Every structure is written in C-alpha cells, then in structure tokens.
Amino acid sequence: MKLGVAYYPEHNKREQWNRDLEQIKEAGIERVRIAEFAWSRLEPNNGEFRWEWLDQFITLAEEYGLEVILCTPTACPPIWLVEEFPDVIPVDEEGRRNVFGARQHRCYNSPPYLHYSLRIVERMAIRYGSNANVVAWQLDNEFGGEQKRCYCDHCKAAFQNAMKAKYDTIDELNERWGNVFWSMEYQRFDQIATPKKYKADLWLKNNPSLEMEYSRFSSDAIVRYSREQIRLIRQHNVGESRPITTNRFPLNWGDNVHWPELVRDLDVAGIDLYSEHLHEIAFYADFNYSLKPGASWFMEYGPNVKNLREGMEQLRGRGCDWFTVFKFKPFPFGQEQGLQELVTLTGEPTDSYRVLQEWSSSYSGDSVSVTKVVPFVQSGVGLFFDFESSWVYTISVWGAQIHHRMHYPNYVIDTVYKSLYRENESHRIVWDADGVEGLHTLIVPLHIVHDRALEDAFLRFVDNGGALVVTSDLFQKNAENVFLDEIPRIYSELFGLSSFIVRPATEEPVLLRKSWGAGKVIVVNKDATPSEWESVVKELNI
Amino acid sequence: MKLGVAYYPEHNKREQWNRDLEQIKEAGIERVRIAEFAWSRLEPNNGEFRWEWLDQFITLAEEYGLEVILCTPTACPPIWLVEEFPDVIPVDEEGRRNVFGARQHRCYNSPPYLHYSLRIVERMAIRYGSNANVVAWQLDNEFGGEQKRCYCDHCKAAFQNAMKAKYDTIDELNERWGNVFWSMEYQRFDQIATPKKYKADLWLKNNPSLEMEYSRFSSDAIVRYSREQIRLIRQHNVGESRPITTNRFPLNWGDNVHWPELVRDLDVAGIDLYSEHLHEIAFYADFNYSLKPGASWFMEYGPNVKNLREGMEQLRGRGCDWFTVFKFKPFPFGQEQGLQELVTLTGEPTDSYRVLQEWSSSYSGDSVSVTKVVPFVQSGVGLFFDFESSWVYTISVWGAQIHHRMHYPNYVIDTVYKSLYRENESHRIVWDADGVEGLHTLIVPLHIVHDRALEDAFLRFVDNGGALVVTSDLFQKNAENVFLDEIPRIYSELFGLSSFIVRPATEEPVLLRKSWGAGKVIVVNKDATPSEWESVVKELNI
Amino acid sequence: MKLGVAYYPEHNKREQWNRDLEQIKEAGIERVRIAEFAWSRLEPNNGEFRWEWLDQFITLAEEYGLEVILCTPTACPPIWLVEEFPDVIPVDEEGRRNVFGARQHRCYNSPPYLHYSLRIVERMAIRYGSNANVVAWQLDNEFGGEQKRCYCDHCKAAFQNAMKAKYDTIDELNERWGNVFWSMEYQRFDQIATPKKYKADLWLKNNPSLEMEYSRFSSDAIVRYSREQIRLIRQHNVGESRPITTNRFPLNWGDNVHWPELVRDLDVAGIDLYSEHLHEIAFYADFNYSLKPGASWFMEYGPNVKNLREGMEQLRGRGCDWFTVFKFKPFPFGQEQGLQELVTLTGEPTDSYRVLQEWSSSYSGDSVSVTKVVPFVQSGVGLFFDFESSWVYTISVWGAQIHHRMHYPNYVIDTVYKSLYRENESHRIVWDADGVEGLHTLIVPLHIVHDRALEDAFLRFVDNGGALVVTSDLFQKNAENVFLDEIPRIYSELFGLSSFIVRPATEEPVLLRKSWGAGKVIVVNKDATPSEWESVVKELNI
C-alpha cells in the first residue's frame, strides 16, 4: 500500500509549492491528488480556460518525483455558470432552489450543467490525456454526497420519461405501485411529480413506491453522469492507461448512490473514509476491494485520528493499493478551515506526518513494498449488501432526516459486520448472485427486496454445501417496494414455512435452523442485537 | 356489541372477493365498511361515474349476509380534480401549497373542492339511498385528521367574513383581541391574515386571540362541510332510516375538531381508536357514548394489540353498539403497508381473527347478544371536556409541533380520567351546562375559558348537593383567549376568594375545600400529578 | 439606585390611569417608561398624528410627581405602513418575508421603514423635546432582539455596497475571504448574496467569511439606525439635557448587536435583564456600568423572581442609577399575557410590589439615597468581551439555531465570570485596548480574532506589571474569520512558542505560565471547565 496526499496548488502562492512538495516528498508520499475544486481557476469566465498554473504544477511535481492524480472539478460550478443558468442549482424537497456559496450545487439532470461541466472535463482530458506525470483520474468529488436528490423541473421531466420507459402504460404503473390506495392513481405519466416533502400536520408521507423509484432514478442520474465523464476521458487518453476512479462517500452519510452500478465502468474502486473504528475501516476496505479486486484505492482518509497507523494496517491487510490522505495542509479559509493535517497551518509536521514517514520508510526495504498490494487472508465468508433493500429501509422511516435514516448500513456495519470482524482476515462483500461463488458461508442481513435470480442462487449455494444466514425479513417485498402476497419458494422449499415470519415465536435470535442438501440455513431475527449476532457467528464456527 | 370490519373491494380482484367475504363471515362479523378512499375508482375522470363494481360488491356482500356501511370518498380527491383546480389542495402554515400523493389534501373552504366532493356525495346518495344492503353511512374519513388547518386565500377570505359577521366593527375586534398590544390594530377586516407561522430568530408567535378564532373557524369549516354531506344524504334516503356517522380522530392526535358540534347533527357518534391502554379505551368509549347515548360506534380499532379481547370488553361494558376493526387484510402497497391484520398478507387467520371469532360465537347463544348494547353501570360522576379550553392550552405552548401540544387532552385522559378509571363502571363526559343533570360529582379540569351559563350551572349544581371539583385555572380567560381582569362570581360566592389563584400557598394538591348549600367544592392545583389526583379521588369517596 | 416602572397608558381606560399612578407612586417609584409599542395609537393612519392622550398622560404623571421616560415606538410598524410597503417587513434566512402580527417586523435597511419610522421619531422629538416632565428618551425596544438579521433585497444591495466600500476590488475580497476554496470566487460585487440558509441533505453551510461580514453588516445597520434616531432627538431637544438610551437585549438571547458601537453615541447605557442568577446579574451590571460609567440604567427587570431584593442589591452595588421594572401590570391580552407583575391582573399588590416599596422607603432616610449611585468597590480585574470573537464562535457551530449558538457569551458569563464573581466587588468589562488602563489583572477568554493594536496593548500591560490570562485560542484568526498562517508576535515574544496550541500537551487547565517584564501571563485551555477556572482564579490570588 503506497501513499498519496490531496494538495491544492490553487490555494498557495507558487513560492510555497516548492516548500510543500519538498515536505510531501520527504514523508515518502508518491502521489498528489489535485484540482477537484478548481473550476473557477481553470475556467474563470465562460469558455476562457487557464491551464498554465496546472501545467506548471504538474511539471514541478514531476521534478519532485511525485505522480499526479488529476480530478475533474465538476462538483463546484463557478459563479458565471450559475448566474447565467440558475437551473444548474438543485431544488430541495421543499421546492426551494439552493443558493450559490458552498459545493455540490448542481443538478445531475440540468442540461446547462451537463453541457458546461462535460465541456471542461473534455478540455482537461484533451490537455492532460497524454501528460506523462498524470497517472490517474478522479471524477468529481463525492458524487451525490451532500446533495443527495434534486426536485427541479428537469428532474421531474426526466423522471416521468424514465417511468414511461420502464412501465410503458400508466395503468401498469398504477397497478404495480398500488395507486388505488388513497385514490393516488395517475391518468398520464406527466402527472407524476417528484416526491417533494409531503406537508401535513401529522405523519403523512409520499407513496413508498414513488420514493423507491425516485431513489433508483436519483442514483441512475449520477451513474449516467459518471459514465459520460469516463467516456470523454477515455476518448482522449493517449499512450499508457490512466486508470479512472472516483471518491465515494461512506455509507453512514448516505446510501443514495448504487455503488456496484457506479463502480462497474470505473477502472478503480475509490472511496473516502473518516473513521476511528477498526471494524468500520475494515468493512469499507473489504467492500472496496470486493468491488474491484486488485484496484482498491482510498482517495481520502482523515489523518487527525489517534489510531492512524492501526487504521492503515487494516487497509494494507485488506488489499488497498493506494492510500491517500486528505489533506496535506489545513485550509485557513472556507467551510472546512482548521488548524492541522499532516502539517499545521504554520507548516510544522504533526504526529500524523511522522506516522506516514515511518510507514513509508519501514516498508521501503523489504520485498513486499515493491508491490502495492500485499497478500492477505480471505475468510471464505461473504456478507451481502443490497442498496435497494437499504433504500426500502430508508423510505420506511417516517419523518427522519435523510442522514438519520441509515438503518440498513448501520445494522450491516455496526451490528453484523462488527460481529464478524477479525484483525487479520477479510470478508467478501457481495451484492449479486455472481458474488456467491467460492464462499463457504453467506450472511444476508435485511435483504427485504425479493429477487428471483438471487433466490435461485441461494438455493443452489445451500444445496452445494454452503451455510446461508438470512434475517427474518428476507424477500418480503418486490422491487416496487410493495409487500408480496405470496411467499417466495425459498420459504416453502428451504425453510419449510407457509407464511412470512411476522412475530417470531421465540425470543432467541435464531428463529430457524435447517440442514438442506449438503448445506444449511439459519434464519436470524431481523432485530437481533450486536451481542446476539456474536452468538450467531459463534454458532457458525467460522 | 356486534362486529364489523373495514374492507377495500377496489384493492382486490373480483375472484378474491368471495374468498375474503367467506373468511369475514366465518369470523362472525356482520358488517363491512367500504369505499372511503375509492374516489378515483368511482369517478376516474371528471363526471364519469363507475358504480358497477360497487353495486356488484354490495350485492355479493348481501349474498354472504353481510351488511354494508358505505363511506363517502371525499378525503382523497383524485388527480384530475387537483390538476384542474390546484386550489383544492391546502396551504400549510409556511404558506406552501401541498403536493398530490397522499390523503386529506383538501381545503374545506375551497369552492371547487366543495362543488366536486359534494357532487359525488350526492351521486352516491342517489344511487345507494335505497339499497337494502346499505345500512349506514360514514362521512369521509377522519375529518381534519392529518391536515388540521389550511392557510390558503379561500380560507383567508372566509375567515375575514366570519370575523366581520361576529364582531361587526373592526374597532370591536381590536378592542376584544387587545390589538393595542404591540400596535397590532387593524383598520379593516380585509387586513386580517390567517395565522401563518410567525418567522423570527427567537420565540415570537401570533396573537393568541387570532389563534383562538382561527381554531374555532377551522373547526367550524369542517362541521359545516359535514352538515352539507348529511343534508345531501338525507335528501336522497329512501325507505328505512340509514344512520349517518363519521369516524373521528382520537384527541391525542389533535383536538382541532369540536366533537359536540360535529356530532350534533349525526345519527351516530363514530370514532377511531388505536390504543392498548385500558383507561384510554374506556375514556373514549365513555365520551363517545355520552355524545350519543345508544348510538355509539367504533368505526376503526386496530386489531394488532396484545389485549384485543380486554379492550373489546371495555367497549362492550360502556355502551358500544358496533365494533369495527381496521382492517381485514394488510395493505401490501401504499403508505400504510404492513404484514398482518385479521389475516396475514398471504391470507392466514391471525390470533386477532380468532379473538373475534371466539367473541362472536361466545355471545351468540345468550339473550344478551340479541341486543347490540348490553346494560352497564354508570357511576354518576361526570368529567368535563371543553374543546375551547383545550385550544387555549394548545395555543399557549410556544413553538411546539401541533401534535406535541396536546397538554389538555393528555392531562384530562392520562392524569384525571386515569385516576377515576374502574373496569366495570362508566363515567359521563360533559361539555356543557345541560350535561350536569343527574350527576352527584362533577370534575372539571383545566376549564380556563369562562362561560357565564356554565358558571351558573356549577353554582346550582353545588347548591343542590353536588360535589364539584375544579382546577385552579378555572374561568381565568374569556372566549377571546384574553385574561379576565375581574374575577367571576364563582370565586367570590363559592370559593370566598377575591382574586385568581396564581401561586398556590400550599404544596398540597387540594388548594381549597368548601361546603356550600347542600354540596361542596374542591379546588385542585392545575399542575397536580396523577398520584395527587388519585388522592383527590380517594377523598371524594366515589 | 432609584426606581422606575414600565407602564402602558394606551392599554388602559383613562379612569384607570389615576388608580394605577397612585399605586405606582405609593411604591416609591419615581419614573414611568411609556409608549414604546404605541405607534398605532400615535399615528393610526399615515401622517395622522394623535398626541392628545400622550400629552394628557405625561401631564397626569407630573401631577403624581412621576417623571417620564419616553420611548420611540419604532419596533412595531402599524398595519397601514406594512400594507402600503410590504418591504418594511424582514425576510428570513429561508427567503420568506414575514407576516404582520407580532413585533420587530422591520428591516433596518428598508427605505420606507427608515422614512416613516424616522418621521414619527422626529415628530415625537418636536412635540416632547421641551416637555418638562419628559426626562429621558429610550430608543425603540430591544434593537435586533427577536429579528436578528434580514435577508431582503434592500439588505442585499446595501451589503454589496458595504463590501465594495470596504474591499474596493472583488479580487481583494476573493483573496481575503479565501474564495478560491470550492471555486466560490465572485467576478463582481453584485454577485454576492446574503447568507441565506444553505440547503443541503447534509451539513453544508455558507462561507464563514461571508457570515462574518454579514454579522458585522447586520449590527452596523442597527447602530446606524440608532444614530439617526439620536440625531433627530438631539436636534429638537430644548432646554435641559434629556439623556438618550436604549434597552439592549441580554447576550444569552443573542450577540448580534455590537454593544460598544451601539452605546458609544448614547448618553446612557440601558439594558434589559430577566435572570435569577446572581453572577449573571452581576455580569450584566458590570458590563453596563463599564460601557458608561455613571450612566448605567436597567430599563427592564422581571419582578417575578424569588430573589428580587437580592438581585437589586447586586445592581445597587455595581453602579446602577435607575432600576426599571417590566412591568407594573400584567397584560391580559396579546403574546405576553399573564397573571401578575407588581400587581395582579385584578389589581392587588404582589410580593414584588412590597419589595419595591420596602426598598424605596428603606433608602429614603439615609444620605446614600440622595444620590442615585452609591460608592462601590472595583476590583482592578478586567474581563474582556469581544463581539467579533463571539460571532466567530457563533458561525463555527454547524446547523444550530441562532439562539442555541451562544457558546462565547455562555462561556464568558457562566464559566469565566462565575469563577470571578464576588458579592461586593465589581469587575471591569473591557472590549478594546483603551479599557486595559488601570487594571492589575486582565482575563481574556476565547479572543480568537487577532487585533494588532490589542496585541501591543497586552504586551505593554504585562511589561508594566499586569497579570494577563488568555485562552489557548488567542488571536488564531483574522478579521475575515480566516485562520492566520503565521503566529502573531505575542506567541513568540511573550509565550515563547513557535506555533499555535492545537492539542494541549497537558490535561491541566493552565497550559503555560510565564513571567515577563514586570508582569506575567497565563495561558488557559480554551475548553477549561467552571471548576478549572475556579482553580485558575485561585492561583491568580485576586
């Protein structure tokens, strides 16, 4: 696992660059990630591009032997763009268009945003697609991070089109969403609105099927936009391959982007992480590795933690290639201003700087260091993470703030994964039927959305000798977020049940144990506590 | 007490109807309540009515020996109506018009809502007013439930007219509201606005007299609308009487509709209840019976409670005729989706089903069952519930959400009534001077609004030997929500006091005991706790 | 310390005036404060002035030997003004214009508000500037109290002008605010918007430099408006001096008005206080006295406290001249309605009335009473209060409501001042370099904003033998709310440090002790607790 750091040349006078690069180099850092918020410096006016400073910095970095990860600056549209096209800015669930003055102020379905942001992506790709010191690309910054959904008219029209494309007739949509309930039936696709906040004196909310489709639609818009950036960059890449990644937001701050969909067309799985909890660090490392085995990068990692070295060891022992610290120096100004990172505001190296320096020198002598990824133990245990089930749980929480509604990720990480966590062994994170291959044990918490292919895969897995652990809410709903009124065949065939489990007959965490074929299945109460999960894991003897 | 259940024919395929009605019948249920959210199926387009399915269901129900309570579907205006007339939809306290996509999205003062909703009521009345199997009507669903107030321009104009009608001159209104305070004086009635949320960085709020009148106005609009529905249904009733009721929302979710006013013109007092607390179930049963002795129906009762049978016994022992469960089957879709009611989603009878079945069969053999209402013991104790005082307490709570501001109902139910509760004895709930007749004890908590007729009745009641219990805030304010600056005569004549009780001189719950005429009076601290109320009740020896 | 009381002639019938003035007089009260909410009675229609009732009341008060403090009624624009000019009313941080119907509904940058409110101020000044019984003026009521900021278009334009005047070029502003961060750079001053609430699904907020300037701008607008009132009143003052004051809001309800700036041009420092905490009462008394030694008045003080007499003694022992109770009688109506003040709603004197009566009679016999201010002990200890540092701390708290963000005042009052509090000794509150003169000890908590003149003063103070106590965040930021990237010279010269203190090396509250010149300095952890501050004070031996 080798080291990188985020740096902001545009924040510093040129005379400072040398001092900073010197200090970066001396820490044993080999890469700098740059430019992801620099749109206003790269295109200060519409169509007026300024590459000189970036050219110079990349060249200077090369002189210091530092490779560059270049970021597209699309997360921060400059003032001239939002002034000319106010519809670049997203509209919130109350129907209020946001103001300029922070970041992520862009609607992924806004035509002017798409046009102008992809224009600068393409210009960057043309200019730097053959630069020898640009070794990788990061797309944007934390897609869908703080602005998770938009409710503007562009989104409304795009959503109506998406629904038309998916359901074909409005009757089909009404039927599958159950719109007969409360007379919510539409007559035409153009009557469907985005699920703005439903305003009532008591607890009314939007149709959960509408919310489900809007969750999907909002994620899809981000994935589609990411693919456009990829396409443009690949088109202008010259010579050797420059892998493309993006820095995903951790799930505990939002489950709104479908990771497997987003990562599929990228070359590298990239993620940001700010955590001091070893099991959580391990979970994200395992998930990131599972998404792209052999191409797992941490794009941001907060150095101001007590157990920095320990956390880094977790990542190293779980297949991480590149470990990038956010950030070299604290920002004196702006919304993330602070006093220290690897160095203080006044330039002194901090303890974290010394941890990195020690890390890079300690691994420099042995054979392991020449590869970025060290060999590591994989347990043969898989843990299932299903974004659609996560959305179902998010939607079902009444009235909570989006960032308080993370029941599914919190349960998977802090209850289930934590009980599985071991320091020197990684688990595979699985999200579809293909991922089951080669495991001896598969744990599937809160997978409430039914999927026939997955059901078949589970049955085969058990038949072939696998140990399957599911929770009592398994496959209760369909993809429209509607409860099934017939039980799926796994219930009758594998569990020997003729109905869903509504109220468990026992207070034990394990509601059902069955041997079947060469394998076995265990059904765990969906409300099992961390210590109950520990007892389940103990029983599994993995 | 006989059994009914809510059923949604429009949610089910016709082949399912037979299976469901069969199962309903076998539980010993005799009535089904239908159609209260079916507007989009009864009038899918403006003026295009579809009665066939409803005709067929009512006929089929008759074949199963099941009577029908037919509901007007006015709580859920369909998309075509709100699309053509956006002013059907209410505006919230922030001035934002709501969106389509749930229920209760109607302003009771909106001309197009009144026109089109009363049109479908009249059409239903014409079509089913002579149907032999339609035995009763339910108006709407939970009037004023989740949408308690609207702040739209129709409401503003209607409110200004109501104020003009009541106060005649703006000077009179200014004087009685005390608008000289903070220079809030109006010059004309058309300057009065609805009490939208007052926006300030600290705790400013609207004039409490304005809030009081708007509480009254908002309740009146609902009562007026209800009476319009009654008028139309009665007009088209043919042959035997079909009693009309509505399903009121329990008070702990809102005190915004004046029950005695709403119920006065109905034939039957109907109420919904979701509770596991026996004293609370008993309170609502007593209140509902007091509103219409001999015509007290529970229109919805949640079956998913542990003590269903016990709760039913409470109602049976308190004059309830018809007990209707909400609902037969869970909804797979929509905002109230779930897994089980009397049956599960997959159709298996639940424990609740068996409780109802046992209930209906256990009472089928004896003579009691032939009447719906069994004899029961009435205690001679009355408990006063005053909606206007409740509004005063609601208004006086700064900044809280409407559904958190239920100080008055919570106090009356969970503190006072709870101390009075006995399993086999009901109390009368009283709301005006007439209700005092025949009681030996009258308990009047938190009646802060002064009413001269009531004051006279209280004096007579004590003089004639009654025991009167009041709290220390009695009659401190007038009907405009303004404090009196002279004490009412009950203070000097009965209590022997020359001023209001502001800070009690004792920490005992009873602040004053007086014998007077043939009776006596006890003044209790308005902040007395549940256990202090228990000691008061003990002292009363009732 | 002599006694005054707030009275509302416009709330009462004329026959009541005599009874009330009689009762006021009998309590030993010598002044009544009137008219601060009476605009609708003084100018019921645009340009139609009604002075008769006010003339009569002032004359009647004179007959009772009661002097009058006359207030400008500008905090409550009447309905005719806001109807004709809706832009009188402020716009909140969501961009919503407020409604009429409470108080403080005025934007300090609104041209019609300025025009019409200053017109009535001038008319009052003309009419009463020579009235022998009007002995003082109070401006407005609690400037910037509940409406702390406005975000309307008038404010936006004025703010842009203020920024242009201050920074001259937009490049200079961009540079000093660090707008390169997140590409927030402006191209022109007219692109700068007011810091309306930034709407995001997660914790985004506005640029802290923008917030800082808007804090300054919002305070300046109030100060400027206050000075306009002063100018008009002075212009029409005839004969003897009539001191001008205003009643400031206590800091725990908002730090948004820069007190030293506001008070500078007033004749008297006036303040309102509602507290039962003796150290808090003492703090405000010390601060008010420090602002205008010899002219410190309490304009409102809530009489409904248990320790009224004790609180009054605090003020008397800290240089207060006039002590005005809010208010004589409770309001029966309106948003502040209640049951008792000095008298009850029904007119009986309360315990508080008797405390005042006793106070006035007990001091009437001795020589002390003939002066309003008694001699008192000043400790020689100074405590620094810096509004700009307070704003920095307010801004840095993410997402909290304005009135929950009072970290700085709460810390200064309840942690630091509380540890210094003694019953019979007052401390000087200091806000600039001049205030240091004559102290032996200076305590400077949380002064995060760097100020070179102050730094020099601190160094001189220590060199000359002073004991200086600062906290570990001293001078870390500049006036644009940006962290310094070089340490100020006090760090190297006085503390002997080469960097800011980020993470203290010790858990002791005192991080550093140094003797220097004739004096010494102590650096205290900025997070020190109340008991830790007590130990610091003990060590200081003051």
XYZ file of C-alpha atoms in Angstrom, chain B residues 94 96 175-188 190-191 196-209 398 476-477 481-487 498-503, chain C residues 10-11 13 37-41 44-45 76 78-80 83 92 96-103 105 145-149 249 253 304 331-340 345-346 348 402-403:
96
model
C -45.478 28.330 5.956
C -46.704 26.401 0.895
C -60.800 46.022 21.488
C -61.714 42.446 22.335
C -58.493 40.965 20.997
C -56.375 43.606 22.736
C -54.734 44.605 19.472
C -53.427 47.788 21.011
C -50.720 45.464 22.296
C -47.666 45.775 20.022
C -49.690 48.106 17.705
C -51.420 45.103 16.155
C -54.605 47.072 15.441
C -56.358 46.518 12.135
C -58.179 49.216 10.196
C -60.340 46.923 8.098
C -59.636 42.546 4.963
C -56.290 43.241 6.644
C -49.295 31.636 9.317
C -46.149 30.739 11.148
C -44.521 33.866 12.525
C -40.917 33.773 11.407
C -38.381 35.154 13.832
C -34.957 34.237 15.162
C -36.422 33.987 18.643
C -39.724 32.968 20.129
C -42.255 35.347 18.590
C -45.674 33.960 17.743
C -49.070 35.147 16.621
C -51.663 36.940 18.696
C -53.355 34.300 20.891
C -56.772 35.828 20.184
C -44.691 28.159 22.295
C -59.380 32.779 34.066
C -59.861 33.732 30.427
C -58.368 33.966 24.892
C -57.814 37.098 26.971
C -57.348 37.015 30.740
C -60.232 38.417 32.755
C -59.402 41.464 34.812
C -62.276 40.849 37.186
C -62.863 37.565 38.957
C -61.096 37.939 45.911
C -58.531 37.092 43.266
C -57.395 34.324 40.967
C -55.040 31.698 42.319
C -51.675 32.460 40.775
C -49.173 30.881 43.107
C -52.731 53.090 25.804
C -53.791 49.733 27.292
C -59.054 53.487 30.102
C -45.203 49.958 21.310
C -47.791 52.679 20.724
C -47.198 53.624 17.097
C -50.719 52.572 16.019
C -52.163 54.894 18.657
C -53.327 55.454 13.390
C -53.192 56.388 9.725
C -43.927 47.925 15.852
C -48.580 49.669 12.141
C -50.698 47.819 9.603
C -51.093 50.776 7.231
C -49.783 47.177 3.867
C -35.831 35.301 6.896
C -39.584 34.099 3.195
C -40.991 37.523 4.016
C -42.534 37.507 7.459
C -46.186 38.269 8.234
C -47.713 41.134 10.224
C -48.924 40.264 13.670
C -46.253 40.444 16.357
C -43.320 42.826 16.816
C -41.253 43.272 11.888
C -33.914 41.317 19.529
C -36.118 38.654 18.004
C -35.393 39.621 14.383
C -31.644 39.403 14.296
C -30.977 39.572 10.601
C -31.237 42.539 24.866
C -30.528 35.697 23.742
C -41.480 37.732 39.130
C -51.048 42.164 30.023
C -54.420 40.408 29.806
C -54.123 40.089 26.023
C -51.510 39.607 23.372
C -48.432 37.450 23.143
C -47.117 38.289 26.619
C -50.317 37.886 28.561
C -50.025 36.806 32.183
C -51.447 36.960 35.650
C -49.185 39.128 37.742
C -54.480 41.299 36.790
C -57.227 42.208 39.227
C -53.805 43.528 44.089
C -29.049 31.225 16.320
C -30.239 31.230 19.916
